[in-house]
XYZ file of C-alpha atoms in Angstrom:
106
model
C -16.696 -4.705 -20.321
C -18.485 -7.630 -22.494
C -19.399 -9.539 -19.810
C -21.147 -6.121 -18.448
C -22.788 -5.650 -21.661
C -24.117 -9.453 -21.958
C -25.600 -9.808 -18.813
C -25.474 -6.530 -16.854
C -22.652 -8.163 -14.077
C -19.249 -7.345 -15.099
C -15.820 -6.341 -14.051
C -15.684 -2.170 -12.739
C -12.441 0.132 -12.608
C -11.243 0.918 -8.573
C -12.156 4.051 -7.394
C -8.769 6.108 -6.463
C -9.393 8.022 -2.879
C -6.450 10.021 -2.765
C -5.203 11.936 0.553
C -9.259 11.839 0.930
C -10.083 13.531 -2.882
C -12.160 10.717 -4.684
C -12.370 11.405 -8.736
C -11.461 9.395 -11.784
C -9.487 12.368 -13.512
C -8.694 14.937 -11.493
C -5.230 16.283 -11.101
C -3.693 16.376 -7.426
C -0.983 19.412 -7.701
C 1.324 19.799 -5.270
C 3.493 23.210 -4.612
C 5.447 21.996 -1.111
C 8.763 23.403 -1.676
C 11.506 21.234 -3.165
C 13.659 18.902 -1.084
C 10.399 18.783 1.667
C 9.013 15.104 1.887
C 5.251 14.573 1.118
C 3.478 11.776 1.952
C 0.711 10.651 -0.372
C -2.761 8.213 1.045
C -4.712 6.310 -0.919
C -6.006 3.760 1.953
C -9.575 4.849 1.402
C -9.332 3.769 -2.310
C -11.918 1.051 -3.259
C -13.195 -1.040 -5.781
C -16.609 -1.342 -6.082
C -16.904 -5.200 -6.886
C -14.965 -5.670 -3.575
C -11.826 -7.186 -5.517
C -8.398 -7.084 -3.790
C -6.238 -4.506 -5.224
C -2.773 -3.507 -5.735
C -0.852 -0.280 -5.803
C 1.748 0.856 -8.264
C 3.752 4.431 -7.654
C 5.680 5.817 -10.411
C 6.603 9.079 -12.400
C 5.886 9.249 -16.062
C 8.390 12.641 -16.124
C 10.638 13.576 -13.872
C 12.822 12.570 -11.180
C 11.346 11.551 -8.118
C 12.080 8.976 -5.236
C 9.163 7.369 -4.099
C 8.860 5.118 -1.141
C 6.383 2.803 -0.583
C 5.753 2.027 -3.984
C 3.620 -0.909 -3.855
C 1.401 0.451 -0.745
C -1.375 2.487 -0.362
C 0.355 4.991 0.774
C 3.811 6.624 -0.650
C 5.679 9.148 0.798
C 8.006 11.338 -2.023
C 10.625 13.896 -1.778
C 9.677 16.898 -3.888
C 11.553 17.308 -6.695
C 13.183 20.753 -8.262
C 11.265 21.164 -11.079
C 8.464 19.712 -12.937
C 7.073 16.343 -12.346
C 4.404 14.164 -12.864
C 3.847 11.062 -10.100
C 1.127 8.399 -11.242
C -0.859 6.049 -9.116
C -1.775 3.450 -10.755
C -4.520 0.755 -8.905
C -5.448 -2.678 -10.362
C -7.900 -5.320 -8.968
C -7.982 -8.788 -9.521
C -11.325 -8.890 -10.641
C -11.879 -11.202 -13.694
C -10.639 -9.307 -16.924
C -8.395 -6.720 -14.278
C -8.923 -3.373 -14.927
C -7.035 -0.461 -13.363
C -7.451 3.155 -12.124
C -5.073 6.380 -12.300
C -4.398 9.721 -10.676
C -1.831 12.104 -11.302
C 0.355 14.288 -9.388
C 1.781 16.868 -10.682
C 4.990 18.350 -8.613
C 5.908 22.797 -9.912
Protein backbone atom coordinates (compact mmCIF):
# COMPACT_ATOMS: atom_id res chain seq x y z
CA UNK A 1 0.00 0.00 0.00
CA UNK A 2 3.24 2.42 0.40
CA UNK A 3 4.50 1.81 -2.72
CA UNK A 4 0.81 2.90 -4.03
CA UNK A 5 0.95 5.91 -1.99
CA UNK A 6 4.67 6.97 -3.14
CA UNK A 7 4.30 6.74 -6.61
CA UNK A 8 0.69 5.90 -7.56
CA UNK A 9 1.83 1.99 -8.89
CA UNK A 10 1.38 -0.44 -6.22
CA UNK A 11 0.33 -3.88 -5.25
CA UNK A 12 -4.02 -4.36 -5.46
CA UNK A 13 -6.16 -7.11 -3.54
CA UNK A 14 -7.72 -10.04 -6.25
CA UNK A 15 -11.06 -9.60 -7.06
CA UNK A 16 -13.13 -12.88 -5.80
CA UNK A 17 -15.77 -13.93 -8.77
CA UNK A 18 -17.62 -16.43 -7.04
CA UNK A 19 -20.14 -18.99 -8.88
CA UNK A 20 -20.29 -15.62 -11.18
CA UNK A 21 -21.18 -12.96 -7.98
CA UNK A 22 -18.14 -10.47 -8.02
CA UNK A 23 -17.98 -8.29 -4.53
CA UNK A 24 -15.34 -7.76 -1.90
CA UNK A 25 -17.80 -8.46 1.13
CA UNK A 26 -20.70 -9.96 0.31
CA UNK A 27 -21.95 -13.09 1.92
CA UNK A 28 -22.75 -16.19 -0.45
CA UNK A 29 -25.54 -18.23 1.70
CA UNK A 30 -26.33 -21.39 0.82
CA UNK A 31 -29.71 -23.39 2.00
CA UNK A 32 -29.17 -26.85 -0.29
CA UNK A 33 -30.29 -29.39 2.07
CA UNK A 34 -27.75 -31.22 4.23
CA UNK A 35 -25.81 -34.25 3.02
CA UNK A 36 -26.41 -32.73 -0.92
CA UNK A 37 -22.92 -31.86 -2.52
CA UNK A 38 -22.39 -28.23 -3.79
CA UNK A 39 -19.91 -27.26 -5.92
CA UNK A 40 -18.44 -23.80 -5.50
CA UNK A 41 -16.50 -21.60 -8.88
CA UNK A 42 -14.31 -19.08 -8.53
CA UNK A 43 -12.47 -19.49 -12.12
CA UNK A 44 -13.57 -16.03 -13.15
CA UNK A 45 -11.73 -14.53 -10.09
CA UNK A 46 -8.98 -11.99 -11.07
CA UNK A 47 -6.47 -9.80 -9.96
CA UNK A 48 -6.25 -6.69 -11.41
CA UNK A 49 -2.33 -6.29 -11.65
CA UNK A 50 -2.48 -9.61 -13.64
CA UNK A 51 -0.46 -11.52 -10.77
CA UNK A 52 -0.78 -15.34 -10.57
CA UNK A 53 -2.91 -16.38 -7.79
CA UNK A 54 -3.63 -19.10 -5.48
CA UNK A 55 -6.69 -20.54 -3.84
CA UNK A 56 -7.18 -21.56 -0.26
CA UNK A 57 -10.72 -23.38 0.91
CA UNK A 58 -11.41 -23.65 4.47
CA UNK A 59 -14.15 -23.29 7.27
CA UNK A 60 -13.58 -20.90 10.08
CA UNK A 61 -16.78 -22.84 12.03
CA UNK A 62 -18.07 -25.83 11.38
CA UNK A 63 -17.55 -29.09 9.94
CA UNK A 64 -17.26 -29.34 6.41
CA UNK A 65 -15.31 -31.53 3.78
CA UNK A 66 -14.10 -29.62 1.08
CA UNK A 67 -12.53 -30.92 -2.04
CA UNK A 68 -10.49 -29.17 -4.18
CA UNK A 69 -9.05 -27.04 -1.74
CA UNK A 70 -6.30 -25.43 -3.47
CA UNK A 71 -8.37 -24.89 -6.92
CA UNK A 72 -10.55 -22.51 -8.17
CA UNK A 73 -13.16 -24.41 -7.80
CA UNK A 74 -14.32 -26.64 -4.59
CA UNK A 75 -17.01 -28.81 -4.41
CA UNK A 76 -18.46 -29.35 -0.44
CA UNK A 77 -20.90 -31.59 1.13
CA UNK A 78 -23.44 -29.56 3.08
CA UNK A 79 -23.17 -29.82 6.46
CA UNK A 80 -26.14 -30.28 9.28
CA UNK A 81 -26.04 -27.22 10.84
CA UNK A 82 -24.35 -23.97 10.78
CA UNK A 83 -21.24 -23.26 8.92
CA UNK A 84 -19.11 -20.81 7.64
CA UNK A 85 -16.68 -21.85 4.38
CA UNK A 86 -13.95 -19.10 3.51
CA UNK A 87 -12.18 -18.53 0.26
CA UNK A 88 -9.34 -17.12 0.69
CA UNK A 89 -7.21 -15.77 -2.76
CA UNK A 90 -3.59 -14.49 -2.66
CA UNK A 91 -1.40 -13.18 -5.56
CA UNK A 92 2.10 -13.07 -5.83
CA UNK A 93 2.29 -9.61 -6.51
CA UNK A 94 5.17 -7.82 -4.64
CA UNK A 95 4.04 -7.23 -0.91
CA UNK A 96 1.05 -10.29 -1.56
CA UNK A 97 -2.10 -9.30 -0.58
CA UNK A 98 -5.20 -11.52 -0.41
CA UNK A 99 -9.00 -11.51 -0.94
CA UNK A 100 -12.02 -13.30 1.01
CA UNK A 101 -15.59 -14.45 0.63
CA UNK A 102 -17.69 -16.24 2.88
CA UNK A 103 -20.13 -18.93 2.75
CA UNK A 104 -22.32 -19.39 5.06
CA UNK A 105 -24.06 -23.09 5.14
CA UNK A 106 -28.10 -22.98 7.59
Amino acid sequence: RMDCAADGAGNRNPVIVLNGEEGAVSVLRNTDAPGTSVTFDASATYDPDGDNLTFSWWTQSGDVNISGENTHTATVQVPAGSAHLILEVTDDGTHNLSAYRRVVFN
